[in-house]
mmCIF file of C-alpha atoms in Angstrom:
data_model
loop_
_atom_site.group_PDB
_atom_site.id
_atom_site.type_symbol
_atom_site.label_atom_id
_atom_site.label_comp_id
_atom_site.label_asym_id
_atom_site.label_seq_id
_atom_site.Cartn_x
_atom_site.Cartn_y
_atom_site.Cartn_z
ATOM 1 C CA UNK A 1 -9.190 -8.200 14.951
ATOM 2 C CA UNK A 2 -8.285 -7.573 11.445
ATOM 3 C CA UNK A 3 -4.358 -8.358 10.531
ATOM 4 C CA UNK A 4 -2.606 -7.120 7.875
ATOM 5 C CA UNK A 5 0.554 -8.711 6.207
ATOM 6 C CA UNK A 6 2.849 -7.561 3.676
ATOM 7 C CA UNK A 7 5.084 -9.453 1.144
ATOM 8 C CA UNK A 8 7.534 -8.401 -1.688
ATOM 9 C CA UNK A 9 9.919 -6.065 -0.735
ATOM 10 C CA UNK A 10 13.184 -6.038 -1.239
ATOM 11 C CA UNK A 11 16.525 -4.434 -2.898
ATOM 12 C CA UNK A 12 15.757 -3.003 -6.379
ATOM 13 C CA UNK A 13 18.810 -0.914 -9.067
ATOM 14 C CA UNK A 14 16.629 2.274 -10.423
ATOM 15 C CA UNK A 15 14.366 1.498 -13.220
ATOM 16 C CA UNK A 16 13.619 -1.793 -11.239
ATOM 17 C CA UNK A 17 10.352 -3.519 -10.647
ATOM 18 C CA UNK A 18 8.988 -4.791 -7.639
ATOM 19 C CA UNK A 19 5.278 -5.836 -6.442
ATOM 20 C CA UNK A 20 4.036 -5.711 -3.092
ATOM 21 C CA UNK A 21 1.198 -8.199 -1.953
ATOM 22 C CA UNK A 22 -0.969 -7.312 1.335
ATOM 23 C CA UNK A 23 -3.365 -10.367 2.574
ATOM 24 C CA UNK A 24 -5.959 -9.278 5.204
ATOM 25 C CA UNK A 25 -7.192 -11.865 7.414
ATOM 26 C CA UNK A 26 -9.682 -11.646 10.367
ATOM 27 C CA UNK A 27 -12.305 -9.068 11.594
ATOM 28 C CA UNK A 28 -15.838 -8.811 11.738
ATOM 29 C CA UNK A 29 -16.599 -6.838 8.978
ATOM 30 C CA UNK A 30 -15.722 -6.560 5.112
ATOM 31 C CA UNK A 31 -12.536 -4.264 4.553
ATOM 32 C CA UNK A 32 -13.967 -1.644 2.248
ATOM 33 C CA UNK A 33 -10.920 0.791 1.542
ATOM 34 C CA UNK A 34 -7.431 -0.863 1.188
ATOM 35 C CA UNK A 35 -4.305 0.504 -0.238
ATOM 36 C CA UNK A 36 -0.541 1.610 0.636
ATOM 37 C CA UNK A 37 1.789 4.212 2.286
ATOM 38 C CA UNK A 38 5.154 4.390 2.854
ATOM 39 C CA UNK A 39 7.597 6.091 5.771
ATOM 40 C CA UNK A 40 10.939 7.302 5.566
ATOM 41 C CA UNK A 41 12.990 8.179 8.648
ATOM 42 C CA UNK A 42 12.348 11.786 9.544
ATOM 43 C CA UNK A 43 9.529 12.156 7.444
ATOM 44 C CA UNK A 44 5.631 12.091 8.051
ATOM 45 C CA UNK A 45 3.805 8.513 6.658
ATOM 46 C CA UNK A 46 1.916 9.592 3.282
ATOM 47 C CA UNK A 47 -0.261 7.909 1.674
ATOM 48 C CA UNK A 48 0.551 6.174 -1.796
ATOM 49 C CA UNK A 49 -2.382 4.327 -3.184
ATOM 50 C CA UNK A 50 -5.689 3.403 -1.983
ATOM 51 C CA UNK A 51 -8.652 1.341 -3.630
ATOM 52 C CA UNK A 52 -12.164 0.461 -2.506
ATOM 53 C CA UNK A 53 -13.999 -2.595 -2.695
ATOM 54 C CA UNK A 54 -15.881 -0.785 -5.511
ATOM 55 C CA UNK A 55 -12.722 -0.082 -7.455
ATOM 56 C CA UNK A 56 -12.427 3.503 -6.506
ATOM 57 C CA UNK A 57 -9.073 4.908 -5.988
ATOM 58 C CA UNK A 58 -6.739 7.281 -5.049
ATOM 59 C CA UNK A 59 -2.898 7.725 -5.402
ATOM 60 C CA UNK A 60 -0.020 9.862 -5.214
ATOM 61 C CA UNK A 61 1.402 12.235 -7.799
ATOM 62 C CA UNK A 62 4.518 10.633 -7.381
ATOM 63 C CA UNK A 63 3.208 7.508 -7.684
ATOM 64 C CA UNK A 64 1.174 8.105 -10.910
ATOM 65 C CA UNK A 65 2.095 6.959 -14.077
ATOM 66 C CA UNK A 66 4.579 3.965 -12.742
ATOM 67 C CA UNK A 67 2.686 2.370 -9.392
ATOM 68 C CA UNK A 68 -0.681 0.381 -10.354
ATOM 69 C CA UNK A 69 -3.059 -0.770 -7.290
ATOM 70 C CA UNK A 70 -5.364 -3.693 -7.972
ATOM 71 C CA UNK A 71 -7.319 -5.876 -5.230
ATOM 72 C CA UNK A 72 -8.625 -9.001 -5.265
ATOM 73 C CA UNK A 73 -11.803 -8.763 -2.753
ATOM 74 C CA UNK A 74 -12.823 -12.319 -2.774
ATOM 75 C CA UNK A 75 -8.837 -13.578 -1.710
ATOM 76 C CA UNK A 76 -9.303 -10.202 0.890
ATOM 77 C CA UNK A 77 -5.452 -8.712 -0.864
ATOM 78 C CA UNK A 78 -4.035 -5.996 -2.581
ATOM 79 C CA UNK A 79 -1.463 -5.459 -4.017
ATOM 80 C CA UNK A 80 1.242 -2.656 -5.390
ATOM 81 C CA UNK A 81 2.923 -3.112 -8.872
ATOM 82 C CA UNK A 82 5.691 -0.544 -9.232
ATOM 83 C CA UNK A 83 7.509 -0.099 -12.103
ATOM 84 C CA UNK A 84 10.226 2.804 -12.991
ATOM 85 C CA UNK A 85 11.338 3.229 -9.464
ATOM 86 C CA UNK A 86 13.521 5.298 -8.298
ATOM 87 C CA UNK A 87 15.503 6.184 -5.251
ATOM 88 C CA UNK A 88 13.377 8.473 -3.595
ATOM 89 C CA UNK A 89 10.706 5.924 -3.645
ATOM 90 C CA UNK A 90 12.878 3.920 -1.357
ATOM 91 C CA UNK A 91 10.672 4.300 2.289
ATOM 92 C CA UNK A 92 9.379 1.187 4.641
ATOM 93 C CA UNK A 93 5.883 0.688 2.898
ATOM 94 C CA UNK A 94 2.729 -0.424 5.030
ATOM 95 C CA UNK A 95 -0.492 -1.867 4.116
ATOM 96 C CA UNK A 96 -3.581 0.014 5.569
ATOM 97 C CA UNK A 97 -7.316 -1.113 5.534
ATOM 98 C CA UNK A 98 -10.405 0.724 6.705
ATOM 99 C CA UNK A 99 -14.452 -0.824 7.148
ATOM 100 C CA UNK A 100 -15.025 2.916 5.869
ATOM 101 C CA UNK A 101 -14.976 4.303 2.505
ATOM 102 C CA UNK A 102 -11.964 6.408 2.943
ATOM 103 C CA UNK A 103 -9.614 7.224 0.209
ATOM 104 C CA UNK A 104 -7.803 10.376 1.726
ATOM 105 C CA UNK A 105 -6.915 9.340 5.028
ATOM 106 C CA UNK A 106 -5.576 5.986 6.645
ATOM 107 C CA UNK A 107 -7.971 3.075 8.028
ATOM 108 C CA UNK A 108 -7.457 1.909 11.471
ATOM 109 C CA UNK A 109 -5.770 -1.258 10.203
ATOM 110 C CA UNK A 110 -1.784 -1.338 9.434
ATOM 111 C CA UNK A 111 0.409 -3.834 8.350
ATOM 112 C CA UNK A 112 4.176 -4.750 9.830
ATOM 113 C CA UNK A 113 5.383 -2.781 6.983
ATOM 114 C CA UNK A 114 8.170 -4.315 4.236
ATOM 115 C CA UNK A 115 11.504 -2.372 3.369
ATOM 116 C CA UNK A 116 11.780 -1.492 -0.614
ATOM 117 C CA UNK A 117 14.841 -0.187 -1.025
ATOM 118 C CA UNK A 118 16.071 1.595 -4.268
ATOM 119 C CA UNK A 119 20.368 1.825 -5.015
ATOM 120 C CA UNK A 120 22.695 1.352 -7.596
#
């Protein structure tokens, strides 16, 4: 049973910084795609970064130019730098893994999810 667990969100003013850690622990088999999406209420979970074991990757338009995924396969986490945020980014934000290459839909695996919340 693979577990997911998410770290580093919080409260953030607009322009802010924060950086989201997901550790994987568990299962059978290596986690090949790993990444991010985020939920707000009333609104459908998208997807906002992914990256494979391989280094492949996909993210959102939103999300490009100010979010950076990076992994660390050998510690089994990713994690989520985003810089520049801004209040529409503000959304409960879950880690996802998948045994699959996948980088346009969500793994089978999901984190507890960790509020980032952007105000002034």
């Amino acid at each position: 049973q693979v577990q997911l667990v998410e770290s580093g969100g919080g409260l953030v003013q607009p322009g802010g910084s924060l950086r989201l850690s997901c550790l994987a622990t568990g299962g059978r088999f290596a986690i090949n795609t790993m990444g991010w999406y985020r939920q707000t209420p009333g609104k459908e979970r998208e997807l906002v970064a992914v990256v494979t074991s391989g280094g492949n990757s996909n993210e959102a338009d939103s999300a490009k130019g100010r979010f950076a995924i990076s992994r660390d396969n050998d510690k089994n986490m990713v994690y989520l730098q985003m810089n520049s945020l801004k209040p529409e980014d503000t959304a409960v934000y879950y880690c996802n893994a998948d045994e699959a290459y996948n980088l346009y839909s969500p793994g089978p695996y999901w984190g507890q999810g960790t509020q980032v919340t952007v105000s002034s």
